[in-house]
Each structure stands twice: as structure tokens, then as C-alpha cells.
Short mmCIF file of C-alpha atoms and ligand atoms in Angstrom, two decimals:
data_model
loop_
_atom_site.label_atom_id
_atom_site.label_comp_id
_atom_site.label_asym_id
_atom_site.label_seq_id
_atom_site.Cartn_x
_atom_site.Cartn_y
_atom_site.Cartn_z
CA MET D 8 -162.12 72.97 68.03
CA TYR D 9 -159.68 74.76 65.77
CA TYR D 10 -160.63 77.16 62.99
CA VAL D 11 -158.42 77.50 59.95
CA PHE D 12 -159.26 80.43 57.66
CA PHE D 13 -158.06 80.54 54.07
CA THR D 14 -157.63 84.05 52.68
CA GLY D 15 -155.90 85.49 49.63
CA THR D 16 -156.51 87.41 46.43
CA ALA D 17 -159.24 86.26 44.04
CA GLY D 18 -158.16 83.12 42.22
CA SER D 19 -155.21 82.40 44.52
CA GLY D 20 -156.59 78.90 45.11
CA LYS D 21 -158.48 79.13 48.42
CA THR D 22 -161.48 77.02 47.45
CA THR D 23 -159.34 74.36 45.79
CA MET D 24 -157.08 74.19 48.79
CA VAL D 25 -159.97 73.89 51.24
CA LYS D 26 -161.24 70.93 49.25
CA GLU D 27 -157.89 69.16 49.01
CA PHE D 28 -156.87 69.95 52.56
CA GLN D 29 -160.14 68.59 53.89
CA GLU D 30 -159.57 65.33 52.01
CA TYR D 31 -155.99 65.24 53.21
CA LEU D 32 -157.13 65.52 56.85
CA LEU D 33 -159.94 63.01 56.33
CA ASP D 34 -157.42 60.53 54.93
CA GLN D 35 -155.64 60.77 58.26
CA GLU D 36 -158.89 59.98 60.05
CA MET D 37 -159.20 63.50 61.32
CA ASP D 38 -162.49 65.05 62.24
CA VAL D 39 -162.90 68.00 59.88
CA ALA D 40 -165.74 70.27 58.75
CA VAL D 41 -165.86 72.92 56.04
CA VAL D 42 -167.56 76.31 56.11
CA ASN D 43 -168.17 78.33 52.96
CA MET D 44 -168.19 82.06 53.71
CA ASP D 45 -168.14 83.21 50.09
CA PRO D 46 -171.65 84.43 49.16
CA ALA D 47 -170.59 84.92 45.54
CA VAL D 48 -169.18 81.50 44.68
CA GLU D 49 -171.10 79.70 41.96
CA ARG D 50 -169.86 76.15 42.29
CA LEU D 51 -168.08 74.49 45.15
CA PRO D 52 -165.89 71.41 44.69
CA TYR D 53 -166.67 70.27 48.25
CA THR D 54 -169.85 69.76 50.28
CA PRO D 55 -169.90 72.45 52.96
CA ASP D 56 -171.15 71.74 56.49
CA PHE D 57 -172.26 75.36 56.56
CA ASP D 58 -172.94 77.44 53.48
CA VAL D 59 -173.35 81.17 53.80
CA ARG D 60 -175.33 81.20 50.54
CA ASP D 61 -178.20 79.67 52.50
CA TYR D 62 -178.48 83.11 54.10
CA VAL D 63 -177.39 85.49 51.37
CA ASP D 64 -176.76 84.87 47.72
CA ALA D 65 -174.60 87.54 46.09
CA MET D 66 -176.16 86.83 42.69
CA GLU D 67 -179.60 87.56 44.09
CA VAL D 68 -178.34 90.70 45.79
CA MET D 69 -176.84 91.79 42.48
CA GLU D 70 -180.17 91.46 40.69
CA ARG D 71 -182.38 92.81 43.43
CA TYR D 72 -180.35 95.95 44.04
CA GLY D 73 -179.00 96.35 40.53
CA LEU D 74 -175.39 96.18 41.68
CA GLY D 75 -172.19 95.04 40.03
CA PRO D 76 -170.25 92.03 41.32
CA ASN D 77 -167.94 94.00 43.62
CA SER D 78 -170.51 96.07 45.43
CA SER D 79 -172.93 93.15 45.63
CA LEU D 80 -170.33 91.17 47.58
CA ILE D 81 -169.85 94.03 50.01
CA VAL D 82 -173.59 94.44 50.46
CA SER D 83 -173.97 90.67 50.88
CA VAL D 84 -171.45 90.55 53.67
CA ASP D 85 -173.11 93.51 55.38
CA LEU D 86 -176.46 91.76 55.09
CA LEU D 87 -174.95 88.66 56.65
CA LEU D 88 -173.98 90.59 59.72
CA THR D 89 -177.65 91.34 60.31
CA LYS D 90 -178.19 87.58 60.53
CA ALA D 91 -175.22 87.02 62.79
CA THR D 92 -177.08 85.32 65.61
CA GLU D 93 -178.67 82.67 63.39
CA ILE D 94 -175.41 82.06 61.61
CA LYS D 95 -173.57 81.72 64.86
CA ASN D 96 -176.09 79.15 66.08
CA ASP D 97 -175.82 77.14 62.88
CA ILE D 98 -172.07 77.10 62.94
CA GLY D 99 -172.11 76.37 66.65
CA ASN D 100 -173.83 73.07 65.85
CA ILE D 101 -170.85 71.86 63.86
CA GLU D 102 -168.82 69.30 65.71
CA ALA D 103 -165.32 68.72 64.44
CA ASN D 104 -161.73 69.08 65.50
CA TYR D 105 -160.84 71.26 62.58
CA VAL D 106 -163.14 73.70 60.82
CA LEU D 107 -161.77 74.94 57.49
CA VAL D 108 -163.22 78.30 56.45
CA ASP D 109 -163.28 79.32 52.79
CA THR D 110 -163.52 83.11 52.43
CA PRO D 111 -164.77 85.54 49.75
CA GLY D 112 -162.72 86.12 46.65
CA GLN D 113 -162.14 89.74 47.52
CA VAL D 114 -159.50 89.91 50.17
CA GLU D 115 -160.32 93.62 50.63
CA LEU D 116 -163.18 92.50 52.82
CA PHE D 117 -160.66 91.08 55.22
CA ALA D 118 -157.95 93.66 54.79
CA TYR D 119 -159.71 97.00 54.72
CA ARG D 120 -163.18 96.59 56.14
CA ASP D 121 -164.21 95.50 59.58
CA THR D 122 -166.32 92.65 58.28
CA GLY D 123 -163.49 90.15 58.21
CA ARG D 124 -162.65 90.71 61.82
CA THR D 125 -166.29 90.75 62.86
CA PHE D 126 -166.80 87.50 61.04
CA SER D 127 -163.87 85.67 62.40
CA SER D 128 -164.69 86.62 65.98
CA LEU D 129 -168.32 85.72 65.34
CA LEU D 130 -167.46 82.27 64.09
CA VAL D 131 -164.70 81.39 66.37
CA GLY D 132 -165.76 82.60 69.82
CA ASP D 133 -163.14 81.33 72.25
CA SER D 134 -161.73 78.68 69.91
CA LYS D 135 -158.21 78.93 68.65
CA SER D 136 -157.85 80.00 65.07
CA VAL D 137 -155.22 80.62 62.46
CA ASN D 138 -155.32 82.32 59.10
CA VAL D 139 -153.64 80.75 56.09
CA PHE D 140 -152.86 83.49 53.57
CA LEU D 141 -152.31 82.31 50.00
CA LEU D 142 -149.71 84.07 47.87
CA ASP D 143 -150.25 82.99 44.29
CA ALA D 144 -146.80 81.75 43.25
CA PHE D 145 -147.50 82.52 39.61
CA LEU D 146 -147.85 86.20 40.53
CA ALA D 147 -145.30 86.16 43.33
CA ARG D 148 -142.45 84.92 41.11
CA ASP D 149 -141.99 88.55 40.16
CA ALA D 150 -140.09 90.26 43.01
CA ARG D 151 -142.21 93.41 43.07
CA SER D 152 -145.42 91.42 43.08
CA TYR D 153 -144.01 89.22 45.83
CA VAL D 154 -143.41 92.27 48.02
CA SER D 155 -146.84 93.65 47.20
CA LEU D 156 -148.50 90.38 48.16
CA LEU D 157 -146.54 90.24 51.40
CA LEU D 158 -147.79 93.73 52.20
CA LEU D 159 -151.34 92.59 51.60
CA SER D 160 -150.69 89.58 53.81
CA SER D 161 -149.41 91.89 56.54
CA SER D 162 -152.54 94.03 56.22
CA VAL D 163 -154.73 91.01 56.78
CA ARG D 164 -152.53 89.80 59.65
CA PHE D 165 -152.76 93.21 61.27
CA LYS D 166 -156.49 93.59 60.72
CA LEU D 167 -157.55 90.13 61.91
CA GLY D 168 -155.09 89.97 64.77
CA ILE D 169 -154.82 86.18 64.74
CA PRO D 170 -151.76 84.05 63.99
CA GLN D 171 -151.11 83.71 60.30
CA LEU D 172 -149.18 81.39 58.01
CA ASN D 173 -148.24 82.37 54.48
CA VAL D 174 -148.48 79.79 51.77
CA LEU D 175 -147.12 79.97 48.21
CA SER D 176 -149.95 78.41 46.25
CA LYS D 177 -149.91 76.78 42.79
CA ILE D 178 -146.17 76.09 42.76
CA ASP D 179 -146.78 73.51 40.01
CA LEU D 180 -147.30 76.49 37.69
CA ILE D 181 -143.80 77.94 38.09
CA SER D 182 -140.32 76.75 37.08
CA LYS D 183 -137.71 75.26 39.42
CA ASP D 184 -135.62 78.42 39.18
CA GLU D 185 -138.58 80.60 40.01
CA LEU D 186 -139.40 78.41 42.99
CA ASN D 187 -135.79 78.55 44.19
CA ASN D 188 -135.92 82.34 44.05
CA LEU D 189 -139.10 82.38 46.09
CA LEU D 190 -137.62 80.03 48.68
CA GLU D 191 -134.54 82.23 49.00
CA TRP D 192 -136.65 85.36 49.33
CA GLY D 193 -138.59 83.58 52.09
CA GLN D 194 -135.30 83.09 53.93
CA GLY D 195 -134.61 86.79 53.60
CA GLU D 196 -131.95 86.32 50.92
CA GLY D 197 -131.60 87.75 47.45
CA LEU D 198 -134.79 89.78 47.46
CA MET D 199 -133.06 93.16 47.33
CA ASP D 200 -130.92 91.97 44.40
CA SER D 201 -133.98 90.72 42.53
CA LEU D 202 -135.77 94.02 43.10
CA GLY D 203 -132.96 95.94 41.43
CA VAL D 204 -132.82 99.67 41.97
CA ILE D 205 -135.37 100.86 44.53
CA ASP D 206 -135.78 104.13 46.40
CA ASP D 207 -134.87 104.52 50.07
CA TYR D 208 -138.45 104.33 51.24
CA SER D 209 -139.00 101.00 49.46
CA PHE D 210 -135.68 99.66 50.74
CA GLU D 211 -136.61 100.27 54.37
CA LEU D 212 -140.12 98.94 53.83
CA VAL D 213 -138.91 95.70 52.26
CA LYS D 214 -136.30 95.24 54.97
CA THR D 215 -138.89 95.54 57.74
CA LEU D 216 -141.30 93.30 55.88
CA VAL D 217 -138.75 90.51 55.42
CA GLU D 218 -137.57 90.74 59.01
CA SER D 219 -141.12 90.53 60.33
CA LEU D 220 -141.83 87.19 58.60
CA GLU D 221 -142.12 84.69 61.45
CA VAL D 222 -142.19 81.67 59.15
CA PRO D 223 -141.12 81.65 55.48
CA PRO D 224 -144.04 81.12 53.07
CA ILE D 225 -144.74 77.39 52.70
CA PRO D 226 -144.74 76.19 49.06
CA VAL D 227 -147.79 74.10 48.18
CA SER D 228 -149.65 72.68 45.22
CA SER D 229 -153.21 71.61 45.87
CA PRO D 230 -153.81 69.00 43.12
CA SER D 231 -150.77 66.95 44.20
CA ARG D 232 -151.01 67.96 47.87
CA GLN D 233 -147.35 68.87 47.74
CA GLY D 234 -146.40 70.82 50.87
CA PHE D 235 -149.50 69.78 52.83
CA ASP D 236 -147.40 67.84 55.38
CA GLU D 237 -145.35 70.96 56.05
CA LEU D 238 -148.43 73.16 56.25
CA TYR D 239 -150.10 70.75 58.64
CA ALA D 240 -147.00 70.65 60.84
CA GLU D 241 -146.93 74.45 61.02
CA LEU D 242 -150.66 74.60 61.78
CA GLN D 243 -150.14 72.14 64.62
CA ARG D 244 -147.29 74.21 65.95
CA VAL D 245 -149.32 77.40 65.91
CA LEU D 246 -152.55 75.91 67.22
CA ALA D 247 -151.07 73.68 69.88
CA GLY D 248 -148.42 76.19 70.89
CA GLY D 249 -148.79 78.05 74.14
CA GLU D 250 -148.48 81.52 72.66
CA ASP D 251 -151.49 83.67 73.24
CA TYR D 252 -152.14 85.88 70.25
CA ALA D 253 -155.55 87.13 71.32
P1 GDP L 30 -160.12 81.16 44.95
O1 GDP L 30 -160.75 82.25 44.18
O2 GDP L 30 -158.98 81.69 45.78
O3 GDP L 30 -161.08 80.34 45.76
O4 GDP L 30 -159.41 80.18 43.89
P2 GDP L 30 -159.91 78.76 43.31
O5 GDP L 30 -159.64 77.67 44.29
O6 GDP L 30 -161.28 78.90 42.81
O7 GDP L 30 -158.86 78.57 42.14
C1 GDP L 30 -158.76 79.43 41.03
C2 GDP L 30 -158.22 78.65 39.85
O8 GDP L 30 -156.89 78.18 40.14
C3 GDP L 30 -159.01 77.40 39.54
O9 GDP L 30 -159.06 77.26 38.14
C4 GDP L 30 -158.23 76.27 40.17
O10 GDP L 30 -158.40 75.04 39.50
C5 GDP L 30 -156.80 76.77 40.01
N1 GDP L 30 -155.91 76.24 41.08
C6 GDP L 30 -156.08 76.31 42.42
N2 GDP L 30 -155.06 75.74 43.07
C7 GDP L 30 -154.19 75.32 42.14
C8 GDP L 30 -152.90 74.65 42.19
O11 GDP L 30 -152.34 74.34 43.25
N3 GDP L 30 -152.31 74.38 41.00
C9 GDP L 30 -152.88 74.73 39.80
N4 GDP L 30 -152.22 74.42 38.68
N5 GDP L 30 -154.07 75.34 39.71
C10 GDP L 30 -154.72 75.64 40.86
MG1 MG L 31 -163.09 80.63 46.17
#
């Protein structure tokens, strides 16, 4: 059993991608299940095999404790950890080759708190897993935002400690030229020029960041499933590969 997590900033397209990618895999007769780990989502476009809202509903938490949306999500995830054993049993009953995991809107939970790591190890056990990090192409077409998003991606990669693939999501929303820039930046070319004048600290940071990219971000668009073949091929490579990332 392989677990594929989908993480990224709020609105980067995680939920949409989980839906389309599940259908894409089903079309190829693959055995695939979906887990919703977002306690705050209101409507899901897919039918989850496990839904964390059956345990904790962020809307309820918000009302009961008089919290705003951000803190209620954090409290919800903490509450979930108190129900870890039951959740683990439930998820353990899922039988599928691939389990796609939709994650909360707030990527901070995965980047800066221990909950993300706790969760992934809780779910996955000894199974192999990979994290797909979505960089919203509409935001990333600006060079500074692109670098910022890559830094966030690195944070999540570092914190979770599992193999990670970067994806440029929503490429249907940007122009050909903008996409070409992004593809070049992914190859480590032209980014410094696009950034213009930057201080020495930023220069070194960007250089390290670009050099540490194992695979260039994969451009995708969920509605048309553009780039899904490439993403699937990379997932196969990472999951089937002999490298031990644990
Ligand atoms: P999440 O918060 O990361 O789960 O993001 P959602 O999947 O809920 O998507 C946020 C918004 O972006 C929704 O309105 C989606 O319809 C839209 N969206 C997601 N993926 C794409 C895409 O590939 N192309 C376009 N044009 N819109 C997308
Ligand atoms: Mg979502």
C-alpha cells in the first residue's frame, strides 16, 4: 500500500487534484482509496473512504469553543490526536494499492507544528509514502513568490522527512510565457535574472534552494488532467525506487 499526501497553501488545488487524480487512477483500473484529513472542509467533490470530520468537525469546534477559523483548525487537529488509535484502526481497514490523502488548508500544520509528522506516521505505519506539494502557478509566476513557495515546500519536506514531489498546480490559469519562465526556473535557469537585484543573503539562499531541487516542479492542471501522466511516472519512480528515505 502506498500513501500519497497532497499538501500546499490554502486554495492551491489539493482537494480538486485528489478528486481528479483518483478518477485518473481508477480509469487505469487501479485500486485507489481517498482519505480526507481536513476537518474544516465544507464540501468535498469526492466520496472519501475515510473522513476525519466523522471524528472532529472544525465548524463545531469553532462554535463550541468560540474560536476563529484558524485556531479552530489547530484545536481540531490536536483533538484528533487524542483519537489516534480509533482513527488508525479505521484507516487500517482500507484496502487499496494507493491511498490519496487530502490535507488541511493550512499548510502551517504540516510545516511548523508536529501534527503533520505525527499524522503521517500514524496513518502510514510501515507503508511507503510520498508527499506531493502544490505550488500554485498563479502565485508562483512571480519570481519572488516562486522562491517563497519553494522555501515553504522545503520546510514541509524537512519537517515530514518523506520523499516529496513539487507540482505546479493550475497551469491553465497562466500564460505560455509565464509557464515557460516557470519551467526554466525549475531547470535552474533564469531565476536570478528574473529576481533582479537581490542582496547577498538572498542570492546564496536561492542558489542553495535551486540546487537542492531533486526533480523540477511538474506542471499540472487538474480539470484537464494535464501533467498527470508525468506526475504518475514520478510517483512510481519514487515509490518503487529502492532508496530508503525513512
Ligand atoms: P485546496 O484548498 O488546496 O484544497 O484547493 P481546492 O481544490 O479547494 O481549490 C481551490 C480553488 O481552485 C477551487 O475553486 C478550484 O476549483 C480551483 N482549482 C483547483 N485546481 C485547479 C486547476 O487546475 N485549474 C483551475 N483553473 N482551477 C483550479
Ligand atoms: Mg481542500
